[in-house]
């Protein structure tokens, strides 16, 4: 008599979990139903995005389709009269990294117009006097105050720049358009020893993306 509950529990773990949203993805005057589906409980696998078009269902498989807490956010990123899908999934672990991808739709086809794994600006960091970190961001200089960092002996605490750690949508109300705030860690010795973040403000278009501003911020929780 106890076998049936066990079987049902196993089936529930393998059944797809879906989150539903709507957006104007293909035509500006028509809403499309969007579902984000995955398998698993905490660690999700076989993640895919389904968009119901006029005639067909468009199935999108993200470049990274496994991880924790997959999410989609639908908004105007490309400023082409339509909305796009921002997808994110967390890698897990102490680094706190996530992967991001933006999909735009042309007719009944999905196009990847941004992938966080392709965002890799040339950045170097070094200490200067009075606990100030100088950052060379592709030839531009910016600074970060590291006086509250956990690195006491700077000779034994080499500076590193992480890959994309987190991305937050940034809304410009005047332009009615979203941009990407991309965060990369500045850390010393090990990744949990974070001094602050480099922030890149990125504009995404239909065919490319570009960094339009840069800055730094101290440690914060998000």
Coordinates of C-alpha atoms in Angstrom, one line a residue:
X1 CA 0.0 0.0 0.0
X2 CA 3.0 2.3 0.5
X3 CA 4.3 1.8 -3.1
X4 CA 1.7 4.2 -4.7
X5 CA 2.7 7.3 -2.8
X6 CA 6.4 6.7 -3.6
X7 CA 5.6 6.3 -7.3
X8 CA 3.6 9.5 -7.2
X9 CA 6.3 11.4 -5.5
X10 CA 8.9 10.3 -8.1
X11 CA 6.5 11.3 -10.9
X12 CA 6.1 14.7 -9.3
X13 CA 9.8 15.3 -9.3
X14 CA 10.2 14.6 -13.0
X15 CA 7.1 16.5 -14.1
X16 CA 7.8 19.9 -15.8
X17 CA 7.3 23.0 -13.7
X18 CA 6.1 26.0 -15.7
X19 CA 5.9 29.7 -15.1
X20 CA 3.6 31.8 -17.3
X21 CA 3.8 35.4 -18.5
X22 CA 2.6 37.5 -21.4
X23 CA 4.3 40.0 -23.7
X24 CA 4.1 41.7 -27.1
X25 CA 7.0 39.8 -28.6
X26 CA 6.1 39.2 -32.3
X27 CA 3.5 41.9 -33.1
X28 CA 3.1 45.2 -31.2
X29 CA -0.7 45.0 -31.0
X30 CA -0.9 41.3 -30.0
X31 CA 0.0 39.6 -26.7
X32 CA 1.9 36.3 -26.7
X33 CA 1.7 33.7 -24.0
X34 CA 5.1 32.7 -22.7
X35 CA 6.0 29.8 -20.5
X36 CA 9.3 28.9 -18.8
X37 CA 9.4 25.2 -18.1
X38 CA 12.0 23.0 -16.4
X39 CA 12.4 19.7 -14.6
X40 CA 13.6 19.1 -11.1
X41 CA 12.9 20.5 -7.6
X42 CA 15.7 22.9 -6.6
X43 CA 18.3 22.1 -9.3
X44 CA 16.5 22.6 -12.6
X45 CA 17.2 20.8 -15.8
X46 CA 15.9 20.8 -19.4
X47 CA 14.9 24.4 -19.1
X48 CA 13.1 25.8 -22.1
X49 CA 11.0 28.8 -23.0
X50 CA 7.8 28.4 -25.0
X51 CA 6.2 31.3 -26.9
X52 CA 2.8 30.8 -28.5
X53 CA 2.8 32.5 -31.9
X54 CA -0.1 33.1 -34.3
X55 CA 0.2 29.7 -35.8
X56 CA 3.0 27.8 -34.1
X57 CA 4.6 27.4 -30.7
X58 CA 8.2 28.7 -30.7
X59 CA 10.5 26.6 -28.4
X60 CA 13.7 28.3 -27.2
X61 CA 16.5 26.4 -25.5
X62 CA 18.8 28.8 -23.6
X63 CA 22.6 28.4 -23.9
X64 CA 22.7 27.4 -20.2
X65 CA 19.6 25.3 -19.6
X66 CA 20.5 23.9 -16.1
X67 CA 20.8 25.6 -12.7
X68 CA 18.9 27.1 -9.9
X69 CA 16.0 29.6 -9.8
X70 CA 15.4 30.1 -13.6
X71 CA 13.5 33.3 -14.3
X72 CA 12.2 35.4 -17.3
X73 CA 11.6 39.1 -17.5
X74 CA 9.7 40.6 -20.5
X75 CA 10.4 44.2 -21.4
X76 CA 11.5 46.6 -24.1
X77 CA 15.3 46.2 -24.3
X78 CA 15.9 46.5 -28.1
X79 CA 13.6 49.6 -28.6
X80 CA 12.2 48.2 -31.8
X81 CA 8.5 48.5 -31.0
X82 CA 8.3 45.1 -29.4
X83 CA 9.3 43.4 -26.1
X84 CA 12.1 40.9 -25.5
X85 CA 12.7 38.1 -23.0
X86 CA 15.5 38.4 -20.5
X87 CA 16.3 34.9 -19.1
X88 CA 18.4 34.2 -16.0
X89 CA 19.5 31.1 -14.1
X90 CA 21.8 30.8 -11.1
X91 CA 24.9 28.5 -11.0
X92 CA 24.8 28.0 -7.3
X93 CA 28.0 27.9 -5.1
X94 CA 29.7 30.6 -3.1
X95 CA 30.5 32.8 -6.1
X96 CA 26.9 33.7 -6.6
X97 CA 27.1 33.7 -10.4
X98 CA 24.2 33.7 -12.8
X99 CA 23.9 33.3 -16.6
X100 CA 21.8 35.7 -18.7
X101 CA 20.4 35.8 -22.2
X102 CA 18.1 38.1 -24.1
X103 CA 15.8 36.7 -26.9
X104 CA 14.1 38.8 -29.6
X105 CA 11.6 37.5 -32.0
X106 CA 11.4 38.1 -35.8
X107 CA 8.4 36.5 -37.3
X108 CA 8.2 33.0 -35.9
X109 CA 11.9 32.8 -35.0
X110 CA 13.8 33.5 -31.8
X111 CA 17.1 35.4 -32.0
X112 CA 19.7 35.6 -29.2
X113 CA 20.7 39.3 -29.1
X114 CA 22.7 39.1 -25.8
X115 CA 24.5 36.4 -23.9
X116 CA 26.4 37.2 -20.7
X117 CA 29.1 34.7 -21.6
X118 CA 30.0 36.9 -24.5
X119 CA 30.4 40.0 -22.3
X120 CA 34.1 40.1 -21.5
X121 CA 35.6 43.6 -21.4
X122 CA 39.4 44.0 -20.8
X123 CA 39.7 45.1 -17.1
X124 CA 42.7 45.3 -14.8
X125 CA 42.9 46.5 -11.2
X126 CA 45.7 47.5 -8.9
X127 CA 46.2 49.2 -5.5
X128 CA 47.3 52.8 -5.3
X129 CA 47.7 54.8 -2.1
X130 CA 45.2 55.1 0.8
X131 CA 43.3 51.9 0.1
X132 CA 42.2 53.1 -3.3
X133 CA 41.9 50.5 -6.1
X134 CA 42.6 51.9 -9.6
X135 CA 40.7 50.1 -12.4
X136 CA 41.7 50.2 -16.1
X137 CA 38.5 49.5 -18.0
X138 CA 39.6 49.3 -21.7
X139 CA 41.7 52.3 -21.3
X140 CA 39.4 54.3 -19.0
X141 CA 40.3 54.8 -15.4
X142 CA 37.8 54.5 -12.5
X143 CA 38.4 54.0 -8.8
X144 CA 37.1 52.1 -5.8
X145 CA 37.6 52.7 -2.1
X146 CA 38.7 49.4 -0.5
X147 CA 39.2 50.7 3.0
X148 CA 36.4 48.4 4.3
X149 CA 37.7 45.3 2.6
X150 CA 38.8 42.2 4.3
X151 CA 42.3 42.3 2.8
X152 CA 44.8 43.6 5.4
X153 CA 48.1 42.6 3.8
X154 CA 47.9 43.9 0.2
X155 CA 51.1 42.2 -0.8
X156 CA 49.4 38.8 -0.2
X157 CA 46.1 39.8 -1.7
X158 CA 46.2 39.9 -5.4
X159 CA 43.3 41.6 -7.1
X160 CA 41.0 39.7 -9.6
X161 CA 38.0 40.7 -11.8
X162 CA 35.2 38.2 -12.1
X163 CA 33.2 37.4 -15.2
X164 CA 29.6 38.6 -15.1
X165 CA 28.3 38.1 -11.6
X166 CA 24.8 39.6 -11.8
X167 CA 22.7 41.7 -14.2
X168 CA 19.9 44.0 -13.2
X169 CA 17.4 45.6 -15.6
X170 CA 17.7 49.4 -15.5
X171 CA 14.6 51.3 -16.6
X172 CA 14.9 54.8 -18.1
X173 CA 11.5 56.3 -17.6
X174 CA 12.2 59.2 -20.0
X175 CA 13.0 56.9 -22.9
X176 CA 10.6 54.1 -21.8
X177 CA 13.3 51.6 -22.4
X178 CA 15.3 49.1 -20.3
X179 CA 19.1 48.8 -20.2
X180 CA 21.3 46.2 -18.5
X181 CA 23.4 47.0 -15.3
X182 CA 26.1 44.4 -15.4
X183 CA 28.0 43.6 -12.2
X184 CA 31.5 42.1 -12.0
X185 CA 33.2 41.4 -8.7
X186 CA 36.5 42.9 -7.7
X187 CA 37.9 40.4 -5.2
X188 CA 41.2 39.5 -3.6
X189 CA 42.6 36.0 -3.0
X190 CA 39.3 34.1 -3.1
X191 CA 35.9 35.0 -4.6
X192 CA 34.1 35.5 -1.3
X193 CA 36.6 38.2 -0.4
X194 CA 34.8 40.9 -2.4
X195 CA 35.9 44.5 -2.3
X196 CA 33.2 45.9 -4.6
X197 CA 31.8 45.7 -8.1
X198 CA 32.4 47.2 -11.5
X199 CA 29.1 48.3 -13.1
X200 CA 28.7 48.4 -16.9
X201 CA 25.5 50.1 -18.2
X202 CA 24.8 48.3 -21.5
X203 CA 22.4 49.2 -24.3
X204 CA 21.0 46.2 -26.2
X205 CA 19.9 46.5 -29.8
X206 CA 18.6 44.1 -32.4
X207 CA 22.0 43.4 -33.9
X208 CA 24.5 44.2 -31.1
X209 CA 25.1 45.6 -27.6
X210 CA 27.4 48.3 -26.4
X211 CA 28.6 49.7 -23.0
X212 CA 27.5 53.3 -22.6
X213 CA 28.7 54.0 -19.1
X214 CA 30.8 52.5 -16.3
X215 CA 31.2 52.9 -12.6
X216 CA 31.9 51.2 -9.3
X217 CA 30.0 50.4 -6.1
X218 CA 31.0 49.0 -2.7
X219 CA 29.7 45.8 -1.3
X220 CA 26.0 45.4 -1.0
X221 CA 23.4 42.7 -0.7
X222 CA 21.1 42.0 -3.7

